[in-house]
């Protein structure tokens, strides 16, 4: 099975900051990498697929990059609604494993 | 609008069974793959299972393979998760999610989840 490791596990930032979350796969997954955002008590919300393609409606201050084993999610001009936990997920091969999550505190 | 509503959760003893349902509306259910994802209390997301649009292809997490079975009734726009031989570590909030794109298999819409507690 492919293991997904996110770093950091948590981070604190201020409104207006730029933050980067890293996701590493235990083997190459090409660009089969998805990102989700979850707020406490809510279902996850889908953000990005194919490592860098934003879902319709996701603000352009979010961006994803990477291929192979190393990926990043960058949020520019951080807003209060960006707090919560971010998860990466590989969809290269089943089981479609998630990273352990990165908790972002504003 | 796309809606996914899970039901069937509850408190069950270890070793017992439970069947979850996910009622879909607002889209052509029979054309989409469907996922189950769970979240233990205070923990991260764990992918559980995927079922193809026609029900012919199933995929499972190692932790549930052989105990859980995913199925669907396209005539009722409903996804199921039959959970047998339940263990305390199966406790959590179970989400169903619509699968989008045959290649990238991302979950674009999620239900609100149904709670499963496995305890003696």
mmCIF file of C-alpha atoms in Angstrom:
data_model
loop_
_atom_site.group_PDB
_atom_site.id
_atom_site.type_symbol
_atom_site.label_atom_id
_atom_site.label_comp_id
_atom_site.label_asym_id
_atom_site.label_seq_id
_atom_site.Cartn_x
_atom_site.Cartn_y
_atom_site.Cartn_z
ATOM 1 C CA UNK A 1 0.000 0.000 0.000
ATOM 2 C CA UNK A 2 1.087 3.578 -0.656
ATOM 3 C CA UNK A 3 1.748 5.614 2.481
ATOM 4 C CA UNK A 4 1.096 9.354 2.470
ATOM 5 C CA UNK A 5 2.965 11.596 4.907
ATOM 6 C CA UNK A 6 2.073 15.228 5.464
ATOM 7 C CA UNK A 7 4.184 17.907 7.101
ATOM 8 C CA UNK A 8 3.871 19.763 9.279
ATOM 9 C CA UNK A 9 1.193 18.081 11.399
ATOM 10 C CA UNK A 10 0.077 21.503 12.575
ATOM 11 C CA UNK A 11 0.929 25.116 12.004
ATOM 12 C CA UNK A 12 -0.173 28.525 13.126
ATOM 13 C CA UNK A 13 -0.300 31.522 10.823
ATOM 14 C CA UNK A 14 -1.800 34.976 10.589
ATOM 15 C CA UNK A 15 -4.321 36.492 8.206
ATOM 16 C CA UNK A 16 -2.502 37.584 5.064
ATOM 17 C CA UNK A 17 0.315 35.056 5.449
ATOM 18 C CA UNK A 18 1.399 32.505 2.876
ATOM 19 C CA UNK A 19 1.585 28.888 4.059
ATOM 20 C CA UNK A 20 2.773 25.685 2.441
ATOM 21 C CA UNK A 21 1.797 22.137 3.340
ATOM 22 C CA UNK A 22 3.828 19.213 2.055
ATOM 23 C CA UNK A 23 2.633 15.726 1.179
ATOM 24 C CA UNK A 24 5.007 12.874 0.373
ATOM 25 C CA UNK A 25 4.100 9.510 -1.127
ATOM 26 C CA UNK A 26 5.993 6.318 -0.325
ATOM 27 C CA UNK A 27 6.300 5.613 -4.054
ATOM 28 C CA UNK A 28 5.707 7.531 -7.254
ATOM 29 C CA UNK A 29 2.062 8.373 -7.838
ATOM 30 C CA UNK A 30 2.594 10.594 -10.918
ATOM 31 C CA UNK A 31 0.053 13.390 -10.393
ATOM 32 C CA UNK A 32 -2.696 11.275 -8.787
ATOM 33 C CA UNK A 33 -2.920 13.527 -5.773
ATOM 34 C CA UNK A 34 -6.020 15.178 -4.312
ATOM 35 C CA UNK A 35 -6.436 17.764 -1.549
ATOM 36 C CA UNK A 36 -9.339 18.266 0.867
ATOM 37 C CA UNK A 37 -10.162 20.745 3.626
ATOM 38 C CA UNK A 38 -12.177 19.918 6.725
ATOM 39 C CA UNK A 39 -13.508 22.248 9.372
ATOM 40 C CA UNK A 40 -14.438 20.936 12.838
ATOM 41 C CA UNK A 41 -17.754 19.100 12.848
ATOM 42 C CA UNK A 42 -18.118 19.336 9.073
ATOM 43 C CA UNK A 43 -17.673 16.956 6.172
ATOM 44 C CA UNK A 44 -14.501 17.349 4.115
ATOM 45 C CA UNK A 45 -14.570 19.687 1.159
ATOM 46 C CA UNK A 46 -12.802 18.806 -2.055
ATOM 47 C CA UNK A 47 -10.220 21.342 -3.246
ATOM 48 C CA UNK A 48 -7.746 20.079 -5.847
ATOM 49 C CA UNK A 49 -7.222 17.027 -8.069
ATOM 50 C CA UNK A 50 -4.405 15.938 -10.356
ATOM 51 C CA UNK A 51 -2.025 17.695 -7.965
ATOM 52 C CA UNK A 52 -2.771 21.174 -9.287
ATOM 53 C CA UNK A 53 -6.270 21.466 -10.783
ATOM 54 C CA UNK A 54 -8.601 23.516 -8.629
ATOM 55 C CA UNK A 55 -12.204 22.469 -8.154
ATOM 56 C CA UNK A 56 -14.696 25.033 -9.469
ATOM 57 C CA UNK A 57 -15.296 27.680 -6.837
ATOM 58 C CA UNK A 58 -12.054 27.163 -4.948
ATOM 59 C CA UNK A 59 -10.288 30.529 -4.608
ATOM 60 C CA UNK A 60 -7.197 31.022 -6.746
ATOM 61 C CA UNK A 61 -5.096 31.904 -3.708
ATOM 62 C CA UNK A 62 -4.926 28.141 -3.174
ATOM 63 C CA UNK A 63 -2.565 26.271 -5.427
ATOM 64 C CA UNK A 64 -1.132 22.783 -5.677
ATOM 65 C CA UNK A 65 2.011 21.489 -7.273
ATOM 66 C CA UNK A 66 4.238 18.441 -7.530
ATOM 67 C CA UNK A 67 4.520 15.091 -9.187
ATOM 68 C CA UNK A 68 6.083 11.757 -8.457
ATOM 69 C CA UNK A 69 6.431 11.583 -4.673
ATOM 70 C CA UNK A 70 6.511 15.189 -3.477
ATOM 71 C CA UNK A 71 3.580 17.587 -3.489
ATOM 72 C CA UNK A 72 2.690 20.923 -1.955
ATOM 73 C CA UNK A 73 -0.449 22.887 -1.188
ATOM 74 C CA UNK A 74 0.124 26.613 -0.927
ATOM 75 C CA UNK A 75 -2.356 29.124 0.454
ATOM 76 C CA UNK A 76 -1.556 32.768 -0.202
ATOM 77 C CA UNK A 77 -3.140 35.738 1.552
ATOM 78 C CA UNK A 78 -4.507 33.507 4.299
ATOM 79 C CA UNK A 79 -8.119 34.202 5.281
ATOM 80 C CA UNK A 80 -9.993 33.322 8.507
ATOM 81 C CA UNK A 81 -12.107 30.738 6.639
ATOM 82 C CA UNK A 82 -8.948 28.801 5.764
ATOM 83 C CA UNK A 83 -8.544 27.380 9.266
ATOM 84 C CA UNK A 84 -9.113 23.678 9.720
ATOM 85 C CA UNK A 85 -7.388 20.500 8.653
ATOM 86 C CA UNK A 86 -6.022 19.750 5.199
ATOM 87 C CA UNK A 87 -5.650 16.228 3.849
ATOM 88 C CA UNK A 88 -3.892 14.877 0.800
ATOM 89 C CA UNK A 89 -5.038 11.627 -0.810
ATOM 90 C CA UNK A 90 -3.415 9.478 -3.467
ATOM 91 C CA UNK A 91 -5.632 8.006 -6.170
ATOM 92 C CA UNK A 92 -2.887 6.182 -8.058
ATOM 93 C CA UNK A 93 -3.815 2.748 -6.735
ATOM 94 C CA UNK A 94 -6.209 1.191 -4.240
ATOM 95 C CA UNK A 95 -6.351 1.495 -1.298
ATOM 96 C CA UNK A 96 -6.660 5.245 -1.911
ATOM 97 C CA UNK A 97 -4.886 6.390 1.221
ATOM 98 C CA UNK A 98 -5.047 9.781 2.914
ATOM 99 C CA UNK A 99 -2.266 11.624 4.656
ATOM 100 C CA UNK A 100 -2.625 12.089 8.408
ATOM 101 C CA UNK A 101 -3.707 15.701 8.030
ATOM 102 C CA UNK A 102 -2.261 19.149 8.683
ATOM 103 C CA UNK A 103 -4.116 21.320 11.176
ATOM 104 C CA UNK A 104 -3.967 25.011 10.287
ATOM 105 C CA UNK A 105 -4.700 27.499 13.018
ATOM 106 C CA UNK A 106 -5.194 31.126 12.227
ATOM 107 C CA UNK B 1 -28.211 19.958 -6.091
ATOM 108 C CA UNK B 2 -26.173 16.930 -5.146
ATOM 109 C CA UNK B 3 -27.220 15.400 -1.837
ATOM 110 C CA UNK B 4 -25.842 12.378 -0.018
ATOM 111 C CA UNK B 5 -27.557 11.249 3.176
ATOM 112 C CA UNK B 6 -26.072 8.444 5.246
ATOM 113 C CA UNK B 7 -28.059 6.381 7.733
ATOM 114 C CA UNK B 8 -27.895 3.118 9.645
ATOM 115 C CA UNK B 9 -25.253 3.971 12.199
ATOM 116 C CA UNK B 10 -25.588 3.129 15.863
ATOM 117 C CA UNK B 11 -24.076 1.346 18.837
ATOM 118 C CA UNK B 12 -23.191 -2.302 18.276
ATOM 119 C CA UNK B 13 -21.250 -4.936 20.196
ATOM 120 C CA UNK B 14 -17.927 -6.266 18.933
ATOM 121 C CA UNK B 15 -18.400 -9.143 16.522
ATOM 122 C CA UNK B 16 -21.832 -7.981 15.419
ATOM 123 C CA UNK B 17 -22.962 -6.559 12.088
ATOM 124 C CA UNK B 18 -24.376 -3.278 10.817
ATOM 125 C CA UNK B 19 -25.485 -2.040 7.409
ATOM 126 C CA UNK B 20 -25.050 1.578 6.430
ATOM 127 C CA UNK B 21 -27.002 3.258 3.644
ATOM 128 C CA UNK B 22 -26.308 6.352 1.600
ATOM 129 C CA UNK B 23 -29.246 7.864 -0.283
ATOM 130 C CA UNK B 24 -28.183 9.964 -3.260
ATOM 131 C CA UNK B 25 -30.134 12.628 -5.110
ATOM 132 C CA UNK B 26 -29.542 15.509 -7.489
ATOM 133 C CA UNK B 27 -27.382 13.610 -9.968
ATOM 134 C CA UNK B 28 -27.399 10.493 -12.119
ATOM 135 C CA UNK B 29 -26.327 8.036 -9.422
ATOM 136 C CA UNK B 30 -25.824 5.094 -11.780
ATOM 137 C CA UNK B 31 -23.100 6.971 -13.679
ATOM 138 C CA UNK B 32 -20.761 7.536 -10.729
ATOM 139 C CA UNK B 33 -18.336 5.570 -8.637
ATOM 140 C CA UNK B 34 -19.022 5.858 -4.919
ATOM 141 C CA UNK B 35 -16.698 5.848 -1.919
ATOM 142 C CA UNK B 36 -16.948 5.205 1.807
ATOM 143 C CA UNK B 37 -14.547 7.125 4.038
ATOM 144 C CA UNK B 38 -14.463 7.007 7.826
ATOM 145 C CA UNK B 39 -13.055 9.118 10.613
ATOM 146 C CA UNK B 40 -12.345 7.823 14.097
ATOM 147 C CA UNK B 41 -13.014 10.273 16.941
ATOM 148 C CA UNK B 42 -10.362 12.995 16.903
ATOM 149 C CA UNK B 43 -8.472 11.296 14.081
ATOM 150 C CA UNK B 44 -7.902 11.799 10.389
ATOM 151 C CA UNK B 45 -9.705 10.509 7.340
ATOM 152 C CA UNK B 46 -9.406 6.835 6.404
ATOM 153 C CA UNK B 47 -10.509 5.649 2.974
ATOM 154 C CA UNK B 48 -12.633 2.492 3.336
ATOM 155 C CA UNK B 49 -14.068 1.340 0.020
ATOM 156 C CA UNK B 50 -14.875 2.204 -3.579
ATOM 157 C CA UNK B 51 -17.573 0.717 -5.806
ATOM 158 C CA UNK B 52 -17.729 1.175 -9.550
ATOM 159 C CA UNK B 53 -20.771 2.775 -11.185
ATOM 160 C CA UNK B 54 -22.163 -0.615 -12.227
ATOM 161 C CA UNK B 55 -21.286 -2.435 -9.010
ATOM 162 C CA UNK B 56 -18.914 -4.802 -10.757
ATOM 163 C CA UNK B 57 -15.644 -3.576 -9.246
ATOM 164 C CA UNK B 58 -14.984 -3.214 -5.532
ATOM 165 C CA UNK B 59 -11.907 -1.984 -3.702
ATOM 166 C CA UNK B 60 -11.240 -2.028 0.030
ATOM 167 C CA UNK B 61 -8.820 -0.818 2.654
ATOM 168 C CA UNK B 62 -6.717 -3.606 4.138
ATOM 169 C CA UNK B 63 -8.279 -2.943 7.549
ATOM 170 C CA UNK B 64 -11.785 -3.897 6.367
ATOM 171 C CA UNK B 65 -11.219 -6.319 3.504
ATOM 172 C CA UNK B 66 -13.032 -9.590 4.153
ATOM 173 C CA UNK B 67 -15.316 -8.023 6.769
ATOM 174 C CA UNK B 68 -16.989 -5.146 4.905
ATOM 175 C CA UNK B 69 -18.895 -5.320 1.620
ATOM 176 C CA UNK B 70 -19.916 -2.346 -0.468
ATOM 177 C CA UNK B 71 -22.903 -2.589 -2.790
ATOM 178 C CA UNK B 72 -25.400 -0.386 -4.560
ATOM 179 C CA UNK B 73 -28.941 -0.369 -5.882
ATOM 180 C CA UNK B 74 -28.970 1.998 -8.841
ATOM 181 C CA UNK B 75 -32.762 1.731 -9.121
ATOM 182 C CA UNK B 76 -32.969 3.273 -5.643
ATOM 183 C CA UNK B 77 -29.944 5.588 -5.967
ATOM 184 C CA UNK B 78 -28.578 4.062 -2.791
ATOM 185 C CA UNK B 79 -25.125 2.901 -1.714
ATOM 186 C CA UNK B 80 -24.640 0.385 1.084
ATOM 187 C CA UNK B 81 -21.866 -0.752 3.380
ATOM 188 C CA UNK B 82 -22.389 -4.102 5.059
ATOM 189 C CA UNK B 83 -20.085 -4.298 8.059
ATOM 190 C CA UNK B 84 -19.540 -7.685 9.689
ATOM 191 C CA UNK B 85 -17.323 -8.856 12.561
ATOM 192 C CA UNK B 86 -17.141 -5.310 13.851
ATOM 193 C CA UNK B 87 -14.241 -4.290 16.059
ATOM 194 C CA UNK B 88 -13.827 -1.372 18.479
ATOM 195 C CA UNK B 89 -11.367 0.200 16.016
ATOM 196 C CA UNK B 90 -14.210 0.444 13.464
ATOM 197 C CA UNK B 91 -15.779 3.144 15.631
ATOM 198 C CA UNK B 92 -16.127 6.424 13.799
ATOM 199 C CA UNK B 93 -18.094 8.694 11.525
ATOM 200 C CA UNK B 94 -18.751 7.056 8.172
ATOM 201 C CA UNK B 95 -19.084 9.278 5.112
ATOM 202 C CA UNK B 96 -20.221 8.346 1.668
ATOM 203 C CA UNK B 97 -18.808 10.423 -1.152
ATOM 204 C CA UNK B 98 -19.352 10.704 -4.876
ATOM 205 C CA UNK B 99 -16.406 9.635 -6.960
ATOM 206 C CA UNK B 100 -15.507 11.865 -9.852
ATOM 207 C CA UNK B 101 -13.271 11.113 -12.809
ATOM 208 C CA UNK B 102 -12.407 7.547 -13.702
ATOM 209 C CA UNK B 103 -8.669 8.289 -13.459
ATOM 210 C CA UNK B 104 -8.210 10.705 -10.584
ATOM 211 C CA UNK B 105 -11.014 9.235 -8.496
ATOM 212 C CA UNK B 106 -11.493 12.219 -6.244
ATOM 213 C CA UNK B 107 -14.484 12.658 -3.943
ATOM 214 C CA UNK B 108 -16.251 15.812 -4.998
ATOM 215 C CA UNK B 109 -19.377 15.635 -2.823
ATOM 216 C CA UNK B 110 -19.685 14.227 0.683
ATOM 217 C CA UNK B 111 -22.564 13.403 2.978
ATOM 218 C CA UNK B 112 -22.665 14.519 6.598
ATOM 219 C CA UNK B 113 -21.839 11.060 7.903
ATOM 220 C CA UNK B 114 -23.407 8.455 10.163
ATOM 221 C CA UNK B 115 -21.891 7.520 13.519
ATOM 222 C CA UNK B 116 -20.858 3.951 14.303
ATOM 223 C CA UNK B 117 -19.836 2.961 17.827
ATOM 224 C CA UNK B 118 -18.533 -0.526 18.477
ATOM 225 C CA UNK B 119 -18.507 -1.201 22.177
ATOM 226 C CA UNK B 120 -19.415 -3.934 24.615
#
